Amino acid sequence: MTPPSTHLGLVFGGASGEHAVSILSARTVSAALRSGANRERYRLSCFYIDRRGTWWPSEVAEAVLERGVPAEPADLPPLPERGGFRGFPAGALEVEVWFPVLHGPNGEDGTIQGLFTLMQVPFVGSGVLGSAVGMDKQAMKAAFAAAGLPQVPYACVDASEVAATDATASGSGDLPERLEARLGYPCFVKPANMGSSVGISKATDRSSLLAGLRAAAALDPRLVVEKGVTARELECAVLGTARLEASVLGEIRFDADWYDYATKYSEGRSHTVIPAPVEPAVEERAREMALAAARAVGASGLARVDFFYEEAGGQLWLNEINTLPGFTRHSMYPMLWESSGVPLEELVHRLVEGARESHQLRHGGGMAR
Ligand SMILES: Nc1ncnc2c1ncn2[C@@H]1O[C@H](COP(=O)(O)OP(=O)(O)O)[C@@H](O)[C@H]1O
Ligand SMILES: [Mg+2]
């Protein structure tokens, strides 16, 4: 039973490359938490984390939500000297359930989940472990591999290996040769901890491989390089706590060689097809893999699991899991649930219920996440 009018705290923005997307997601989530039956269920306070990581109270947060764009220093009260978390703004300590709507580092990666866990306050989504493993592509891939889940061939690279390669006179050495022998061209070079395709490049020869490695190493000490495949991109949404459910599948179609940042965020360059037009057997396999992927990393609450599907060979590979997926009105996660019979208002309500359930599991021991 939900006690009347729970005080929810929605926190958004964040010191991440996906700050602006988070504001758009938060507009959708906050509107859904304030409409229909949720109006009586919840009293919502919003909190904004600016790009430097400073937390701001609801007056500032509501103004940012209203405008829908990141706050510039001139829009904010005088800034503290240092960025980062320096304590809670007014109203935050009274929050009964937290709803983080943050994408990427400092929000989707276990950091804020650690803060809420220490506070012993329920929060929506995965805990520290699921968030951290889901965020880091090296750790995520290791967890998927340990669970026997299919992935494209890949190699983990450390930025120090890239620096050592650059130190050799010819810019060659072991690393590019090892990658070429194992993965060939084209291959994709990725920083392990970004998102939104930031820092990712497609390499088609030795020089683009070296350039891609340098660019990714400038963003993250941990990198992943993958064999490039030509495949359709399918996605599945996961919801639940002790019992996880998978949605229908969606497909991303785009007008570009691959789904890079510009394509993701330019109006009209990509669209979604829901349900994805695939054979029922492929859909079933993907939905099972989505649940297995969430379990493999220890995710719960919500997650979006992405696949590569090579139709000719019938190959389905896991690409990644996102534990705080995009949540705008046009984002795959809410659209997949809408099409699976869970409208937006009910979806956000179920997520809050899930937060309480996880909290109880965590405190009851056993299935803690
Ligand atoms: N191994 C691959 N083969 C083909 N395309 C890829 C591969 N890896 C990534 N891509 C392309 O790059 C996009 C972004 O990669 P992804 O790993 O999903 O990063 P992000 O976490 O930033 O979304 C994918 O949606 C796909 O279009
Ligand atoms: Mg992706």
XYZ file of C-alpha atoms and ligand atoms in Angstrom:
397
model
C 0.000 0.000 0.000
C 1.296 3.426 -0.916
C 0.978 5.895 1.943
C -0.715 9.123 0.826
C 1.451 11.769 -0.746
C 4.994 10.469 -0.612
C 7.657 13.180 -0.860
C 9.658 12.390 -4.005
C 12.956 14.012 -4.924
C 13.783 14.127 -8.612
C 17.407 14.990 -9.258
C 18.634 15.861 -12.764
C 21.333 17.610 -14.795
C 24.674 16.365 -13.526
C 28.385 16.695 -14.249
C 28.198 14.595 -17.399
C 28.356 14.966 -21.178
C 24.674 14.008 -21.156
C 23.624 16.941 -18.932
C 21.355 18.505 -21.573
C 19.588 15.202 -22.343
C 18.990 14.697 -18.632
C 17.037 17.983 -18.495
C 14.758 16.779 -21.301
C 14.284 13.403 -19.574
C 13.495 15.166 -16.283
C 10.816 17.296 -17.970
C 9.034 14.115 -19.067
C 9.434 12.281 -15.745
C 8.403 15.265 -13.594
C 5.318 15.942 -15.733
C 4.282 12.274 -15.457
C 4.784 12.297 -11.670
C 2.541 15.365 -11.426
C -0.345 14.137 -13.552
C -3.324 11.806 -13.206
C -3.360 9.522 -10.168
C 0.269 10.471 -9.390
C -0.904 13.938 -8.363
C -2.409 12.495 -5.179
C 0.256 9.893 -4.662
C 3.269 12.183 -4.761
C 4.562 15.540 -3.664
C 7.461 16.220 -5.984
C 10.514 18.358 -5.293
C 13.057 18.730 -8.084
C 16.772 19.357 -7.580
C 19.235 20.457 -10.236
C 22.894 19.489 -10.407
C 24.744 21.960 -12.614
C 27.541 20.995 -15.006
C 30.170 21.495 -12.266
C 28.331 19.118 -9.946
C 26.804 21.694 -7.572
C 23.310 20.874 -6.266
C 20.570 23.531 -6.404
C 17.165 23.700 -4.688
C 13.752 23.532 -6.293
C 13.373 27.217 -7.303
C 16.466 26.869 -9.512
C 15.491 23.359 -10.659
C 11.989 24.391 -11.703
C 13.368 27.318 -13.715
C 15.772 24.998 -15.550
C 12.967 22.509 -16.235
C 10.773 25.289 -17.532
C 13.432 26.524 -19.957
C 14.595 23.031 -20.881
C 18.229 24.025 -21.353
C 21.308 23.879 -19.076
C 21.782 26.796 -16.674
C 24.745 29.044 -17.421
C 26.699 30.542 -14.485
C 24.889 33.871 -15.076
C 21.512 32.136 -14.520
C 22.548 30.785 -11.124
C 23.039 32.397 -7.714
C 26.725 33.078 -6.939
C 28.640 29.852 -7.494
C 30.661 28.164 -4.787
C 34.383 28.221 -5.470
C 34.622 24.489 -6.033
C 32.277 22.266 -8.002
C 31.153 18.823 -6.909
C 28.811 17.759 -4.140
C 29.188 20.110 -1.164
C 26.022 19.185 0.713
C 22.306 19.168 0.076
C 20.226 22.216 -0.815
C 17.117 23.088 1.231
C 14.417 20.441 1.147
C 16.576 17.479 0.139
C 16.829 15.872 3.565
C 13.028 15.551 3.755
C 12.830 13.471 0.571
C 11.322 10.018 1.159
C 12.143 8.436 -2.221
C 14.757 9.668 -4.716
C 14.283 9.509 -8.484
C 17.636 10.120 -10.201
C 17.165 11.205 -13.812
C 20.856 11.479 -14.646
C 22.678 9.953 -17.587
C 26.344 9.015 -17.847
C 29.160 9.557 -15.315
C 28.287 10.979 -11.859
C 24.728 9.686 -11.943
C 24.294 6.484 -13.911
C 27.528 4.980 -12.572
C 26.846 4.155 -8.924
C 28.138 7.395 -7.399
C 24.796 8.962 -6.512
C 23.407 5.510 -5.748
C 26.166 5.218 -3.128
C 25.099 8.521 -1.586
C 21.436 7.443 -1.359
C 22.443 4.045 0.038
C 24.478 5.710 2.787
C 21.495 7.915 3.577
C 19.268 4.808 3.776
C 16.659 6.435 1.554
C 14.962 4.400 -1.237
C 15.864 5.378 -4.803
C 14.694 4.405 -8.282
C 16.892 2.144 -10.398
C 19.949 -0.029 -9.954
C 22.124 0.087 -6.875
C 25.850 0.768 -6.734
C 26.930 -2.529 -8.278
C 24.503 -2.666 -11.219
C 25.058 1.008 -12.013
C 28.849 0.791 -11.904
C 29.127 -2.443 -13.875
C 26.553 -1.255 -16.424
C 28.390 2.034 -16.942
C 31.907 0.726 -17.574
C 32.044 -1.060 -20.921
C 35.034 -3.220 -19.864
C 33.275 -4.398 -16.688
C 29.946 -4.788 -18.487
C 31.487 -6.950 -21.195
C 33.287 -9.096 -18.645
C 29.988 -9.665 -16.803
C 28.188 -10.548 -20.053
C 31.007 -12.916 -21.051
C 30.904 -14.609 -17.640
C 27.174 -15.165 -18.118
C 27.833 -16.751 -21.540
C 26.000 -14.007 -23.440
C 26.941 -13.417 -27.113
C 28.925 -10.276 -27.947
C 30.997 -9.176 -30.937
C 34.735 -9.921 -30.558
C 36.437 -7.178 -28.539
C 39.612 -6.217 -26.732
C 40.162 -4.122 -23.627
C 42.871 -1.469 -23.891
C 44.447 0.740 -21.265
C 45.263 4.364 -22.096
C 48.863 3.721 -20.955
C 49.222 1.216 -23.828
C 48.103 3.948 -26.233
C 50.677 6.335 -24.769
C 53.388 3.654 -25.071
C 52.451 3.106 -28.728
C 52.716 6.830 -29.399
C 56.137 6.885 -27.776
C 57.558 4.552 -30.424
C 59.095 6.388 -33.366
C 56.745 4.977 -36.005
C 53.611 5.200 -33.900
C 53.232 1.456 -34.326
C 54.240 -1.336 -31.959
C 52.392 -4.221 -30.399
C 49.026 -2.632 -29.744
C 47.757 -1.835 -33.266
C 49.110 -5.142 -34.542
C 47.398 -7.055 -31.786
C 44.103 -5.281 -32.454
C 44.358 -5.754 -36.208
C 45.086 -9.463 -35.840
C 42.239 -9.991 -33.424
C 39.547 -7.664 -34.755
C 40.493 -6.466 -38.251
C 38.835 -3.480 -39.950
C 36.460 -1.843 -39.554
C 36.561 -1.722 -35.777
C 35.033 0.625 -33.218
C 37.131 2.371 -30.571
C 35.270 3.414 -27.411
C 36.058 5.073 -24.104
C 34.664 2.692 -21.451
C 32.701 5.311 -19.493
C 30.954 7.812 -21.722
C 27.603 7.381 -23.454
C 25.724 9.097 -26.296
C 28.506 7.871 -28.628
C 30.878 10.535 -27.180
C 34.522 9.690 -27.975
C 33.582 6.690 -30.162
C 35.040 6.330 -33.630
C 35.019 3.832 -36.436
C 38.500 2.850 -37.609
C 39.040 1.631 -41.149
C 42.845 1.529 -41.271
C 45.971 1.877 -39.108
C 45.949 5.671 -39.061
C 42.260 6.005 -38.129
C 42.773 3.313 -35.493
C 45.640 5.243 -33.902
C 43.700 8.518 -34.088
C 40.649 6.850 -32.522
C 42.713 5.317 -29.726
C 44.291 8.690 -28.932
C 40.912 10.460 -28.915
C 39.321 7.851 -26.647
C 42.368 7.725 -24.352
C 42.073 11.491 -23.843
C 38.613 10.919 -22.319
C 39.042 7.729 -20.330
C 41.925 5.577 -19.040
C 39.884 2.488 -19.962
C 39.023 1.712 -23.592
C 37.300 -1.004 -25.547
C 37.881 -1.864 -29.205
C 35.316 -3.998 -31.028
C 35.055 -5.736 -34.349
C 32.686 -3.689 -36.536
C 29.576 -5.480 -37.723
C 26.899 -4.517 -40.235
C 23.721 -5.105 -38.327
C 20.322 -3.749 -37.378
C 20.078 -2.118 -33.937
C 17.373 -3.468 -31.638
C 16.513 -2.387 -28.086
C 14.489 -3.875 -25.241
C 13.297 -2.213 -22.030
C 13.507 -3.944 -18.652
C 11.398 -3.095 -15.599
C 11.072 -4.667 -12.147
C 12.879 -5.545 -8.973
C 12.779 -9.089 -7.610
C 10.957 -10.065 -10.811
C 12.189 -8.414 -14.010
C 10.001 -7.973 -17.084
C 11.032 -7.322 -20.691
C 9.110 -5.077 -23.101
C 8.440 -5.544 -26.800
C 11.450 -4.758 -29.016
C 12.160 -1.517 -30.780
C 14.487 -0.762 -33.655
C 16.588 2.340 -34.277
C 16.875 3.352 -37.909
C 19.158 6.183 -38.928
C 20.455 7.979 -41.904
C 24.224 7.600 -41.306
C 27.005 5.022 -41.413
C 26.642 4.429 -37.665
C 24.694 5.916 -34.779
C 27.090 8.704 -33.779
C 26.400 11.738 -31.566
C 25.280 14.032 -34.376
C 22.862 11.429 -35.720
C 21.482 10.675 -32.249
C 20.690 14.287 -31.455
C 19.841 15.855 -34.826
C 16.171 16.214 -35.521
C 14.964 13.912 -38.259
C 18.139 11.847 -38.721
C 16.910 8.813 -36.831
C 13.606 7.238 -35.945
C 12.318 4.314 -33.967
C 10.175 1.444 -35.146
C 8.055 -0.204 -32.436
C 7.522 -3.090 -32.390
C 10.676 -3.976 -34.319
C 9.782 -5.978 -37.417
C 11.620 -9.239 -36.605
C 10.631 -12.897 -36.444
C 8.880 -13.876 -33.206
C 11.748 -16.262 -32.385
C 14.283 -13.399 -32.615
C 12.081 -11.206 -30.440
C 11.831 -13.967 -27.824
C 15.600 -14.550 -27.865
C 16.273 -10.809 -27.455
C 13.823 -10.449 -24.576
C 15.413 -13.365 -22.744
C 18.866 -11.954 -23.396
C 17.746 -8.557 -22.078
C 16.711 -10.103 -18.766
C 19.893 -12.170 -18.621
C 21.965 -9.053 -19.351
C 20.300 -7.136 -16.516
C 20.920 -10.037 -14.116
C 24.533 -10.398 -15.296
C 25.436 -6.851 -14.251
C 23.149 -6.819 -11.194
C 20.808 -4.141 -12.630
C 17.280 -3.643 -11.360
C 14.455 -1.124 -11.463
C 14.910 -0.014 -15.045
C 17.330 -0.681 -17.880
C 17.470 -0.567 -21.645
C 19.373 -3.362 -23.347
C 20.707 -2.806 -26.876
C 21.517 -5.415 -29.518
C 23.112 -5.849 -32.910
C 21.080 -8.126 -35.170
C 22.604 -9.482 -38.348
C 19.611 -10.743 -40.217
C 21.388 -12.747 -42.927
C 23.289 -14.919 -40.458
C 20.585 -14.801 -37.765
C 23.195 -13.493 -35.320
C 22.073 -11.547 -32.273
C 24.771 -9.907 -30.160
C 24.394 -7.891 -26.992
C 25.775 -4.378 -27.431
C 25.199 -2.731 -24.073
C 22.978 -2.067 -21.087
C 21.958 1.432 -19.947
C 20.774 1.558 -16.349
C 19.309 5.106 -16.594
C 18.192 5.233 -20.216
C 16.942 8.368 -21.986
C 13.461 9.264 -20.745
C 12.188 12.020 -23.003
C 8.791 11.667 -24.636
C 10.551 10.401 -27.768
C 12.959 8.072 -25.975
C 12.893 4.368 -26.597
C 12.458 3.355 -22.930
C 9.052 4.948 -22.224
C 7.856 4.279 -25.783
C 8.644 0.556 -25.468
C 6.602 0.352 -22.262
C 3.763 2.379 -23.730
C 3.596 -0.114 -26.548
C 3.812 -3.012 -24.048
C 0.722 -1.733 -22.206
C 2.371 0.417 -19.509
C 1.558 4.097 -20.077
C 3.978 6.779 -18.884
C 2.147 7.739 -15.672
C 1.920 4.144 -14.590
C 5.535 3.497 -15.599
C 6.954 6.214 -13.325
C 4.653 5.026 -10.518
C 5.905 1.463 -10.923
C 9.477 2.719 -10.821
C 8.847 4.451 -7.482
C 7.182 1.301 -6.121
C 10.267 -0.618 -7.278
C 12.467 1.778 -5.302
C 10.633 0.877 -2.105
C 10.816 -2.815 -2.933
C 14.590 -2.690 -3.548
C 15.035 -0.790 -0.320
C 13.178 -3.486 1.578
C 15.179 -6.232 -0.111
C 18.396 -4.414 0.729
C 17.429 -4.019 4.375
C 16.020 -7.508 4.636
C 19.419 -8.820 3.418
C 19.434 -11.579 0.797
C 18.710 -10.172 -2.634
C 20.284 -6.782 -2.025
C 21.123 -4.633 -5.058
N 30.937 -3.245 -32.954
C 30.156 -2.397 -33.624
N 29.792 -2.640 -34.916
C 29.010 -1.758 -35.595
N 28.549 -0.598 -35.086
C 28.901 -0.286 -33.832
C 29.711 -1.169 -33.030
N 29.883 -0.611 -31.823
C 29.206 0.566 -31.854
N 28.635 0.769 -33.054
C 27.842 1.960 -33.432
O 28.119 3.013 -32.511
C 26.949 3.357 -31.748
C 27.332 3.727 -30.331
O 27.990 2.647 -29.682
P 27.615 2.190 -28.216
O 28.550 1.118 -27.813
O 26.166 1.873 -28.157
O 27.970 3.494 -27.359
P 27.125 4.431 -26.380
O 27.242 3.808 -25.044
O 27.812 5.747 -26.450
O 25.709 4.443 -26.910
C 26.060 2.129 -31.870
O 24.693 2.459 -31.685
C 26.367 1.663 -33.302
O 25.678 2.451 -34.284
Mg 24.491 2.859 -27.361
